[in-house]
XYZ file of N, CA and C in Angstrom:
708
model
N 27.393 -7.981 57.977
C 27.522 -6.480 58.527
C 27.081 -5.647 57.244
N 26.496 -4.436 57.527
C 26.153 -3.485 56.462
C 27.281 -2.651 56.125
N 28.451 -2.608 56.830
C 29.638 -1.858 56.571
C 30.830 -2.722 56.839
N 31.913 -2.366 56.354
C 33.199 -3.074 56.712
C 33.405 -3.127 58.178
N 33.571 -4.370 58.755
C 33.598 -4.663 60.202
C 34.758 -5.510 60.484
N 35.413 -5.374 61.793
C 36.448 -6.178 62.153
C 35.902 -6.946 63.380
N 36.080 -8.278 63.256
C 35.673 -9.195 64.286
C 36.996 -9.725 64.990
N 36.954 -10.192 66.316
C 38.073 -10.811 67.007
C 37.622 -12.075 67.538
N 38.496 -13.033 67.679
C 38.161 -14.298 68.270
C 39.343 -14.827 69.141
N 38.970 -15.408 70.270
C 39.977 -15.970 71.162
C 39.652 -17.444 71.372
N 40.765 -18.288 71.237
C 40.517 -19.677 71.417
C 40.929 -20.264 72.748
N 40.385 -21.194 73.270
C 40.725 -21.630 74.613
C 40.885 -23.201 74.433
N 42.057 -23.697 75.135
C 42.395 -25.162 75.204
C 42.918 -25.550 76.604
N 42.270 -26.340 77.187
C 42.855 -26.788 78.502
C 43.047 -25.628 79.455
N 42.056 -24.746 79.367
C 42.084 -23.565 80.277
C 42.873 -22.470 79.861
N 43.637 -22.607 78.794
C 44.625 -21.627 78.291
C 43.936 -20.865 77.033
N 44.014 -19.671 77.107
C 43.414 -18.879 76.055
C 44.591 -18.286 75.139
N 44.181 -18.259 73.961
C 45.120 -17.738 72.832
C 45.023 -16.337 72.913
N 45.935 -15.637 72.074
C 45.964 -14.322 71.915
C 44.722 -13.893 70.981
N 44.035 -12.766 71.095
C 42.929 -12.510 70.167
C 43.430 -12.365 68.710
N 42.701 -12.874 67.925
C 42.918 -12.846 66.425
C 41.887 -12.062 65.790
N 42.193 -11.173 64.904
C 41.209 -10.226 64.192
C 40.876 -10.871 62.862
N 39.705 -10.560 62.388
C 39.253 -10.833 61.011
C 38.425 -9.681 60.471
N 38.631 -9.221 59.371
C 37.914 -8.029 58.841
C 36.963 -8.494 57.709
N 35.711 -8.159 57.784
C 34.805 -8.463 56.640
C 34.666 -7.022 55.947
N 35.091 -7.050 54.761
C 35.065 -5.763 53.834
C 33.746 -5.882 53.153
N 33.010 -4.875 53.350
C 31.657 -4.742 52.692
C 31.704 -3.862 51.462
N 31.887 -4.353 50.294
C 31.847 -3.497 49.089
C 30.398 -3.093 48.638
N 30.168 -1.703 48.336
C 28.906 -1.354 47.980
C 28.417 -1.957 46.654
N 27.121 -2.161 46.557
C 26.588 -2.538 45.218
C 26.642 -1.307 44.324
N 26.982 -1.597 43.107
C 27.082 -0.339 42.165
C 25.670 0.179 41.886
N 25.649 1.428 41.699
C 24.359 2.110 41.366
C 24.542 2.452 39.902
N 23.723 1.718 39.159
C 23.716 1.828 37.577
C 22.624 2.731 37.190
N 22.978 3.524 36.219
C 21.936 4.328 35.521
C 22.071 4.128 33.982
N 20.876 4.396 33.323
C 20.860 4.272 31.923
C 19.690 5.096 31.390
N 19.907 5.784 30.242
C 18.942 6.637 29.705
C 17.924 5.956 28.701
N 16.653 6.375 28.824
C 15.766 6.033 27.785
C 16.179 6.514 26.350
N 15.444 6.026 25.344
C 15.811 6.598 23.953
C 14.531 6.595 23.146
N 14.515 7.466 22.103
C 13.244 7.495 21.249
C 13.928 7.502 19.856
N 13.290 6.556 19.034
C 13.718 6.511 17.694
C 12.504 6.421 16.718
N 12.722 6.508 15.471
C 11.683 6.362 14.473
C 11.844 4.743 13.978
N 10.728 4.164 13.616
C 10.783 2.830 13.089
C 11.787 2.590 12.041
N 12.687 1.751 12.214
C 13.744 1.353 11.309
C 15.048 2.015 11.723
N 15.097 2.813 12.750
C 16.352 3.471 13.105
C 16.901 2.665 14.289
N 18.188 2.965 14.708
C 18.894 2.202 15.751
C 19.008 3.161 17.038
N 18.842 2.555 18.073
C 19.002 3.256 19.384
C 20.241 2.757 20.072
N 20.821 3.611 20.857
C 22.076 3.159 21.619
C 21.743 3.526 23.069
N 21.801 2.415 23.804
C 21.527 2.498 25.236
C 22.972 2.385 25.980
N 23.217 3.378 26.820
C 24.508 3.466 27.436
C 24.289 3.487 28.976
N 24.956 2.438 29.618
C 24.841 2.365 31.118
C 26.083 2.837 31.828
N 25.937 3.386 32.944
C 27.147 3.830 33.722
C 27.005 3.448 35.152
N 28.041 3.453 35.932
C 28.041 3.257 37.330
C 28.535 1.826 37.900
N 29.100 1.118 36.810
C 29.749 -0.249 37.162
C 30.926 -0.453 36.275
N 31.569 -1.552 36.620
C 32.781 -1.950 35.744
C 32.310 -2.891 34.643
N 31.354 -3.733 34.854
C 30.876 -4.676 33.812
C 29.360 -4.595 33.828
N 28.871 -4.986 32.570
C 27.336 -4.951 32.510
C 26.807 -6.132 31.701
N 25.696 -6.519 32.079
C 24.920 -7.624 31.303
C 23.480 -7.083 30.990
N 23.130 -7.226 29.683
C 21.848 -6.671 29.339
C 20.881 -7.859 29.220
N 19.486 -7.523 29.163
C 18.484 -8.487 29.216
C 18.379 -9.137 27.866
N 19.059 -8.534 26.797
C 19.035 -9.225 25.406
C 20.328 -10.111 25.234
N 21.165 -10.243 26.351
C 22.200 -11.143 26.344
C 23.503 -10.442 26.030
N 23.568 -9.191 25.618
C 24.752 -8.554 25.338
C 25.516 -8.016 26.543
N 26.770 -7.721 26.450
C 27.571 -7.203 27.465
C 28.223 -5.917 26.982
N 28.840 -5.211 27.893
C 29.482 -3.928 27.591
C 28.522 -2.789 28.036
N 29.122 -1.661 28.241
C 28.195 -0.511 28.684
C 27.236 -0.006 27.708
N 27.555 -0.168 26.477
C 26.631 0.310 25.438
C 26.141 -0.827 24.475
N 24.795 -0.829 24.119
C 24.377 -1.697 23.060
C 23.604 -0.871 21.999
N 23.544 -1.511 20.740
C 22.822 -0.792 19.649
C 21.687 -1.787 19.410
N 20.443 -1.290 19.487
C 19.290 -2.129 19.060
C 18.290 -1.403 18.147
N 17.522 -2.224 17.358
C 16.635 -1.630 16.426
C 15.255 -2.406 16.599
N 14.571 -2.178 17.769
C 13.263 -2.900 17.998
C 12.165 -2.413 16.940
N 11.358 -3.208 16.599
C 10.365 -2.802 15.673
C 9.154 -2.193 16.398
N 9.065 -2.306 17.712
C 8.028 -1.617 18.518
C 8.633 -1.126 19.831
N 7.951 -0.262 20.585
C 8.414 0.229 21.801
C 8.811 -1.019 22.670
N 10.024 -1.088 23.353
C 10.509 -2.256 24.035
C 11.326 -1.694 25.200
N 11.249 -2.470 26.344
C 11.994 -2.202 27.604
C 13.182 -3.064 27.651
N 14.325 -2.579 27.844
C 15.537 -3.407 28.171
C 16.045 -3.249 29.546
N 16.615 -4.191 30.188
C 17.164 -3.985 31.583
C 18.635 -4.476 31.523
N 19.376 -3.848 32.502
C 20.885 -3.963 32.569
C 21.204 -4.240 34.049
N 22.206 -5.208 34.300
C 22.760 -5.361 35.692
C 24.247 -4.942 35.507
N 24.715 -4.093 36.469
C 26.137 -3.866 36.567
C 26.853 -4.472 37.633
N 28.055 -4.941 37.428
C 28.897 -5.527 38.515
C 30.308 -4.822 38.704
N 30.563 -4.625 40.007
C 31.785 -3.982 40.338
C 32.348 -4.704 41.567
N 33.581 -5.047 41.674
C 34.239 -5.725 42.837
C 33.451 -6.942 43.292
N 32.871 -7.677 42.315
C 32.051 -8.887 42.470
C 30.666 -8.638 43.062
N 30.230 -7.375 43.132
C 28.963 -7.088 43.605
C 28.032 -6.656 42.307
N 26.915 -7.077 42.337
C 25.850 -6.816 41.298
C 24.806 -5.742 41.699
N 24.489 -4.831 40.780
C 23.451 -3.856 40.933
C 22.035 -4.499 40.898
N 21.159 -3.847 41.376
C 19.714 -4.156 40.953
C 19.574 -3.901 39.585
N 18.630 -4.694 38.906
C 18.422 -4.471 37.500
C 17.751 -3.004 37.256
N 18.326 -2.397 36.215
C 17.821 -1.037 35.893
C 17.234 -1.222 34.419
N 15.992 -0.497 34.229
C 15.355 -0.633 33.017
C 15.568 0.766 32.239
N 15.508 0.566 30.816
C 15.403 1.656 29.933
C 14.501 1.355 28.873
N 13.647 2.274 28.416
C 12.714 2.125 27.410
C 13.084 2.753 26.098
N 13.070 1.938 25.003
C 13.191 2.373 23.714
C 11.764 2.676 23.062
N 11.405 3.984 23.015
C 10.158 4.300 22.431
C 10.321 4.495 20.836
N 9.496 3.665 20.141
C 9.673 3.506 18.684
C 8.352 4.348 18.149
N 8.578 5.426 17.452
C 7.562 6.155 16.921
C 7.421 5.678 15.447
N 6.110 5.447 15.037
C 5.918 5.024 13.516
C 6.297 6.114 12.458
N 6.673 5.700 11.360
C 6.864 6.604 10.289
C 5.460 7.114 9.891
N 5.303 8.290 9.536
C 3.926 8.784 8.994
C 3.790 8.195 7.588
N 2.498 7.915 7.381
C 2.100 7.309 6.028
C 1.329 8.504 5.258
N 2.019 9.120 4.279
C 1.448 10.199 3.592
C 0.857 9.796 2.296
N -0.324 10.512 2.067
C -1.044 10.314 0.751
C -1.148 11.701 0.053
N -1.313 11.775 -1.184
C -1.475 12.951 -1.934
C -2.257 12.624 -3.189
N -3.067 13.662 -3.639
C -3.936 13.509 -4.846
C -3.058 13.877 -6.075
N -3.496 13.144 -7.161
C -3.186 13.490 -8.487
C -4.050 14.740 -9.027
N -3.650 15.456 -10.102
C -4.578 16.371 -10.594
C -4.471 16.429 -12.104
N -5.468 16.991 -12.718
C -5.536 17.100 -14.243
C -5.969 18.548 -14.446
N -5.242 19.231 -15.254
C -5.578 20.555 -15.656
C -5.368 20.747 -17.093
N -5.927 21.951 -17.597
C -5.622 22.251 -19.064
C -4.405 23.301 -18.957
N -3.686 23.379 -19.924
C -2.503 24.265 -20.052
C -2.920 25.684 -19.623
N -2.051 26.211 -18.722
C -2.260 27.504 -18.220
C -3.062 27.503 -16.863
N -3.802 26.520 -16.548
C -4.459 26.429 -15.302
C -3.595 26.006 -14.103
N -4.126 26.296 -12.974
C -3.334 25.923 -11.668
C -3.969 24.808 -11.044
N -3.041 23.822 -10.638
C -3.457 22.583 -9.948
C -3.035 22.729 -8.428
N -3.918 22.194 -7.665
C -3.834 22.253 -6.189
C -3.484 20.739 -5.752
N -2.282 20.559 -5.116
C -1.981 19.270 -4.648
C -2.037 19.331 -3.108
N -2.752 18.413 -2.542
C -2.955 18.304 -1.008
C -2.507 17.059 -0.430
N -1.578 17.196 0.526
C -0.985 15.951 1.253
C -1.660 15.830 2.624
N -1.793 14.597 3.090
C -2.236 14.436 4.463
C -1.380 13.173 5.056
N -1.690 13.036 6.433
C -0.998 11.811 7.029
C 0.189 12.340 7.929
N 0.595 13.587 8.021
C 1.747 13.908 8.850
C 1.405 15.296 9.441
N 2.238 15.877 10.191
C 2.046 17.252 10.756
C 2.699 18.299 10.026
N 3.788 17.978 9.218
C 4.461 18.953 8.429
C 5.010 18.379 7.143
N 5.135 19.050 6.028
C 5.400 18.527 4.809
C 6.397 19.296 3.981
N 7.236 18.647 3.148
C 8.135 19.296 2.242
C 7.980 18.774 0.888
N 7.865 19.620 -0.054
C 7.608 19.192 -1.395
C 8.862 19.262 -2.331
N 8.918 18.527 -3.378
C 10.121 18.507 -4.309
C 10.387 19.832 -4.906
N 9.510 20.736 -5.059
C 9.752 21.948 -5.496
C 10.216 23.041 -4.469
N 10.508 22.607 -3.215
C 10.945 23.434 -2.161
C 9.816 23.942 -1.264
N 8.598 23.877 -1.665
C 7.464 24.477 -0.845
C 7.268 23.603 0.421
N 6.627 24.213 1.429
C 6.162 23.535 2.664
C 4.706 23.716 2.785
N 4.089 22.998 3.719
C 2.717 23.110 3.969
C 2.033 21.911 3.406
N 0.769 21.724 3.784
C 0.148 20.426 3.252
C -0.417 20.600 1.870
N -0.661 21.854 1.334
C -1.075 22.062 -0.025
C -0.124 23.042 -0.702
N -0.109 22.778 -1.933
C 0.743 23.631 -2.955
C -0.106 23.859 -4.136
N 0.076 24.967 -4.756
C -0.537 25.398 -5.954
C 0.480 25.469 -7.041
N 0.344 24.717 -8.131
C 1.409 24.519 -9.214
C 0.765 24.829 -10.531
N 1.656 25.367 -11.445
C 1.130 25.637 -12.790
C 2.083 25.144 -13.804
N 2.419 23.832 -13.974
C 3.366 23.411 -14.769
C 2.912 23.543 -16.310
N 3.970 23.728 -17.194
C 3.645 23.970 -18.633
C 3.383 22.490 -19.244
N 3.838 21.446 -18.657
C 3.645 20.207 -19.193
C 3.359 19.224 -18.021
N 3.072 17.952 -18.299
C 2.712 17.030 -17.351
C 3.946 16.805 -16.495
N 3.745 16.891 -15.100
C 4.956 16.932 -14.170
C 4.717 16.094 -12.988
N 5.650 15.434 -12.474
C 5.461 14.591 -11.265
C 6.114 15.413 -10.071
N 5.377 15.604 -8.991
C 5.957 16.223 -7.780
C 5.993 15.118 -6.707
N 6.891 15.249 -5.661
C 6.970 14.382 -4.571
C 6.876 15.190 -3.315
N 6.451 14.457 -2.250
C 6.280 15.137 -0.901
C 6.642 14.049 0.173
N 7.406 14.609 1.250
C 7.552 13.842 2.469
C 6.972 14.531 3.553
N 6.465 13.697 4.429
C 5.766 14.233 5.662
C 6.582 13.956 6.889
N 6.542 14.730 7.930
C 7.287 14.559 9.229
C 6.198 14.605 10.325
N 6.284 13.593 11.212
C 5.558 13.640 12.467
C 6.338 13.095 13.498
N 6.427 13.689 14.785
C 7.235 13.284 15.856
C 8.659 12.977 15.515
N 9.180 13.830 14.585
C 10.620 13.824 14.120
C 10.866 12.681 13.216
N 9.826 11.896 12.779
C 9.971 10.851 11.885
C 9.571 11.217 10.497
N 10.299 10.816 9.484
C 10.058 11.233 8.085
C 9.536 10.127 7.163
N 8.449 10.350 6.503
C 7.888 9.366 5.638
C 8.720 9.082 4.386
N 8.391 7.980 3.810
C 8.834 7.696 2.445
C 8.368 8.751 1.486
N 9.043 9.215 0.454
C 8.581 10.143 -0.536
C 7.283 9.540 -1.178
N 6.290 10.409 -1.391
C 5.058 10.002 -2.125
C 4.958 10.887 -3.365
N 4.577 10.318 -4.483
C 4.523 11.110 -5.694
C 3.113 11.474 -6.190
N 2.852 12.551 -6.798
C 1.639 13.079 -7.344
C 1.969 13.515 -8.775
N 1.057 13.167 -9.720
C 1.344 13.629 -11.113
C 0.180 14.685 -11.363
N 0.746 15.746 -12.010
C -0.184 16.827 -12.495
C -0.197 16.687 -14.146
N -1.285 16.076 -14.589
C -1.422 15.877 -16.040
C -1.960 17.161 -16.599
N -1.166 17.674 -17.583
C -1.449 18.930 -18.184
C -1.961 18.674 -19.630
N -3.253 18.754 -19.915
C -3.790 18.656 -21.189
C -3.573 19.923 -22.024
N -3.341 19.684 -23.391
C -3.157 20.931 -24.173
C -4.494 21.611 -24.501
N -4.430 22.890 -24.753
C -5.562 23.679 -25.281
C -5.801 23.270 -26.739
N -7.112 23.400 -27.273
C -7.381 23.208 -28.626
C -6.692 24.363 -29.356
N -6.373 24.040 -30.663
C -5.873 25.123 -31.533
C -6.930 25.641 -32.364
N -7.113 26.946 -32.372
C -8.174 27.447 -33.107
C -7.733 28.901 -33.719
N -8.063 29.106 -35.038
C -7.569 30.420 -35.753
C -8.549 30.672 -36.862
N -9.430 31.653 -36.582
C -10.396 32.099 -37.557
C -9.749 32.923 -38.654
N -8.489 33.219 -38.505
C -7.852 34.044 -39.503
C -7.917 35.566 -39.301
N -7.690 36.329 -40.348
C -7.580 37.843 -40.238
C -9.008 38.359 -40.592
N -9.278 39.540 -40.108
C -10.455 40.208 -40.358
C -10.813 40.172 -41.789
N -12.184 40.336 -42.087
C -12.758 40.129 -43.526
C -13.592 41.309 -43.731
N -13.442 41.796 -45.051
C -14.437 42.861 -45.548
C -15.513 42.236 -46.372
N -16.684 42.465 -46.031
C -17.842 41.736 -46.641
C -18.319 42.669 -47.787
N -18.392 42.081 -48.960
C -19.028 42.890 -50.225
C -20.514 42.634 -50.068
N -21.168 43.719 -50.765
C -22.692 43.613 -50.671
C -23.213 42.544 -51.363
N -24.121 41.807 -50.606
C -24.777 40.614 -51.104
C -23.890 39.396 -50.985
N -22.780 39.393 -50.363
C -21.774 38.261 -50.296
C -22.091 37.578 -49.005
N -21.943 36.323 -49.044
C -21.930 35.397 -47.806
C -20.583 34.885 -47.568
N -20.123 34.753 -46.365
C -18.745 34.378 -46.007
C -18.888 33.154 -44.980
N -18.163 32.146 -45.338
C -18.160 30.924 -44.324
C -16.910 31.165 -43.406
N -17.241 31.217 -42.207
C -16.257 31.147 -41.081
C -16.049 29.728 -40.552
N -14.770 29.240 -40.622
C -14.384 27.877 -40.338
C -13.597 27.621 -39.108
N -14.073 27.027 -38.096
C -13.282 26.851 -36.862
C -12.958 25.336 -36.817
N -13.023 24.628 -37.941
C -12.941 23.053 -37.840
C -11.557 22.635 -37.274
N -11.599 21.690 -36.413
C -10.498 21.085 -35.860
C -11.002 19.585 -35.369
N -10.170 18.606 -35.282
C -10.632 17.267 -34.862
C -11.002 17.228 -33.437
N -12.088 16.501 -33.061
C -12.454 16.180 -31.785
C -12.904 17.400 -30.961
N -13.470 18.430 -31.627
C -13.839 19.552 -30.912
C -15.408 19.781 -30.829
N -15.844 20.524 -29.740
C -17.204 21.082 -29.699
C -17.078 22.529 -29.934
N -18.187 23.168 -30.452
C -18.095 24.581 -30.817
C -19.338 25.277 -30.250
N -19.001 26.599 -29.856
C -20.120 27.559 -29.491
C -19.776 28.909 -30.045
N -20.595 29.303 -30.947
C -20.370 30.656 -31.590
C -21.104 31.632 -30.870
N -20.636 32.863 -31.023
C -21.294 34.102 -30.422
C -22.741 34.237 -30.773
N -23.039 33.730 -31.968
C -24.554 33.741 -32.508
C -25.296 32.480 -32.036
N -24.634 31.598 -31.219
C -25.379 30.462 -30.695
C -25.212 29.223 -31.484
N -24.581 29.365 -32.539
C -24.370 28.079 -33.485
C -23.396 27.170 -32.789
N -23.579 25.899 -32.979
C -22.790 24.853 -32.513
C -22.081 24.027 -33.508
N -21.956 24.501 -34.775
C -21.363 23.803 -35.837
C -19.942 24.241 -35.993
N -19.094 23.525 -36.650
C -17.750 23.878 -36.785
C -17.614 25.087 -37.784
N -18.622 25.287 -38.681
C -18.682 26.385 -39.584
C -19.932 27.214 -39.573
N -19.898 28.455 -39.800
C -21.034 29.216 -39.881
C -20.949 30.125 -41.116
N -22.161 30.477 -41.727
C -22.256 31.325 -42.883
C -22.777 32.586 -42.446
N -22.048 33.691 -42.687
C -22.420 35.032 -42.355
C -22.707 36.027 -43.519
N -23.593 36.896 -43.350
C -23.873 37.932 -44.487
C -24.094 39.299 -43.997
N -23.574 39.458 -42.796
C -23.668 40.788 -42.194
C -22.592 41.068 -41.402
N -22.330 42.381 -41.299
C -20.964 42.800 -40.556
C -21.244 42.669 -39.013
N -20.102 42.457 -38.328
C -20.027 42.314 -36.865
C -18.766 41.473 -36.457
N -18.786 41.421 -35.142
C -17.628 40.512 -34.610
C -18.337 39.167 -34.272
N -17.601 38.137 -34.780
C -18.034 36.749 -34.659
C -16.947 35.995 -33.764
N -17.399 35.514 -32.566
C -16.428 34.732 -31.872
C -16.896 33.229 -31.650
N -15.886 32.384 -31.498
C -16.229 31.011 -31.249
C -15.259 30.460 -30.119
N -15.954 29.644 -29.320
C -15.246 29.010 -28.209
C -15.268 27.547 -28.517
N -14.059 26.777 -28.673
C -13.973 25.357 -29.032
C -13.452 24.638 -27.734
N -14.097 23.398 -27.611
C -13.701 22.489 -26.468
C -13.258 21.193 -27.017
N -12.001 20.804 -26.478
C -11.587 19.415 -26.928
C -11.991 18.261 -26.031
N -11.609 17.132 -26.414
C -12.116 15.999 -25.719
C -11.687 15.909 -24.202
N -10.683 16.649 -23.891
C -10.222 16.730 -22.500
C -10.918 17.792 -21.748
N -11.810 18.527 -22.343
C -12.487 19.585 -21.664
C -11.777 20.837 -21.552
N -10.705 21.020 -22.368
C -9.916 22.312 -22.398
C -10.587 23.260 -23.596
N -10.535 24.485 -23.271
C -11.217 25.431 -24.294
C -10.337 26.386 -24.761
N -10.578 26.900 -25.894
C -9.871 28.155 -26.382
C -10.842 28.953 -27.259
N -10.562 30.259 -27.433
C -11.551 31.065 -28.119
C -10.680 31.909 -29.110
N -11.580 32.391 -30.211
C -10.938 33.247 -31.226
C -12.152 34.168 -31.766
N -11.880 35.261 -32.314
C -12.844 36.151 -32.866
C -12.236 36.638 -34.228
N -13.383 37.130 -34.982
C -12.868 37.707 -36.343
C -13.923 38.899 -36.542
N -13.405 39.978 -37.168
C -14.255 41.047 -37.434
C -14.583 41.075 -38.846
N -15.985 41.287 -39.123
C -16.490 41.161 -40.595
C -16.937 42.613 -40.778
N -16.345 43.346 -41.684
C -16.763 44.700 -41.828
C -17.250 44.963 -43.274
C-alpha cells in the first residue's frame, strides 16, 4: 500500500467462518533529506550538514548529520538519511574548491631619493605590507627595504610574496667653497672620489680640471651603481 491501510481476513473450517480479523499495514514516509553545497579555498575545511532524518550515512563512510572535509579539488559527496527504518534517496552536495592565487612581484633597484614602482600580478586584488592596495605601489625608501604583498581571488588569499627595493647610495662630491682667482693664477678643481665617472660643465671627463678664468664650474659624478650627484663652484 502507498498509505497506511487496514486489511481484514475471515477464516473458514468445515463450513464455519471465523469472526473477521483486522491487520493494519503502517506505511511510514521516506525521509526527505536536504544538504547544502559548500565553497572553500584550497587547504580549508568545509562542513556539510544534512537535515530531514534521524540518522545519516555519507558516501565517505562517516555518520552523523554533519561532516568536516578538506578535499584537494572540487568533490561531490552524497548522504542517505534514515527515519523509522526508512531510508531516503541519496542526496548530493558539492564542495567547490577554489585554488589559492599565485602572486608574483618584481624587485627594484633605485638610487637614494628615487621612487621605485612595485607591480604584483596573479590575483584580482592586493594588499601590501605598507597598508596600500592595488596591484602597483610607488615607494621611496631611504634604505634597502623588503615589502610583501598578498593577493585575493574568489575570496582566497595567496601566501605572502616579498619584493626587495635595493637603494644604492648617491656618490659624495664636494668642490668646496667659492674661490677668488688672482691675475695669472691657475686653480685645480678636484672632484676625485673612488669608482666615479665625471662630466664637467666645460666638457671635461677627468676627476680634476685646471681653470684660469672666472665663471661657474659644475661637475656631475656617477658611481658604479649608476647613481649621480652634482656640485658647482664659483670662481671670481
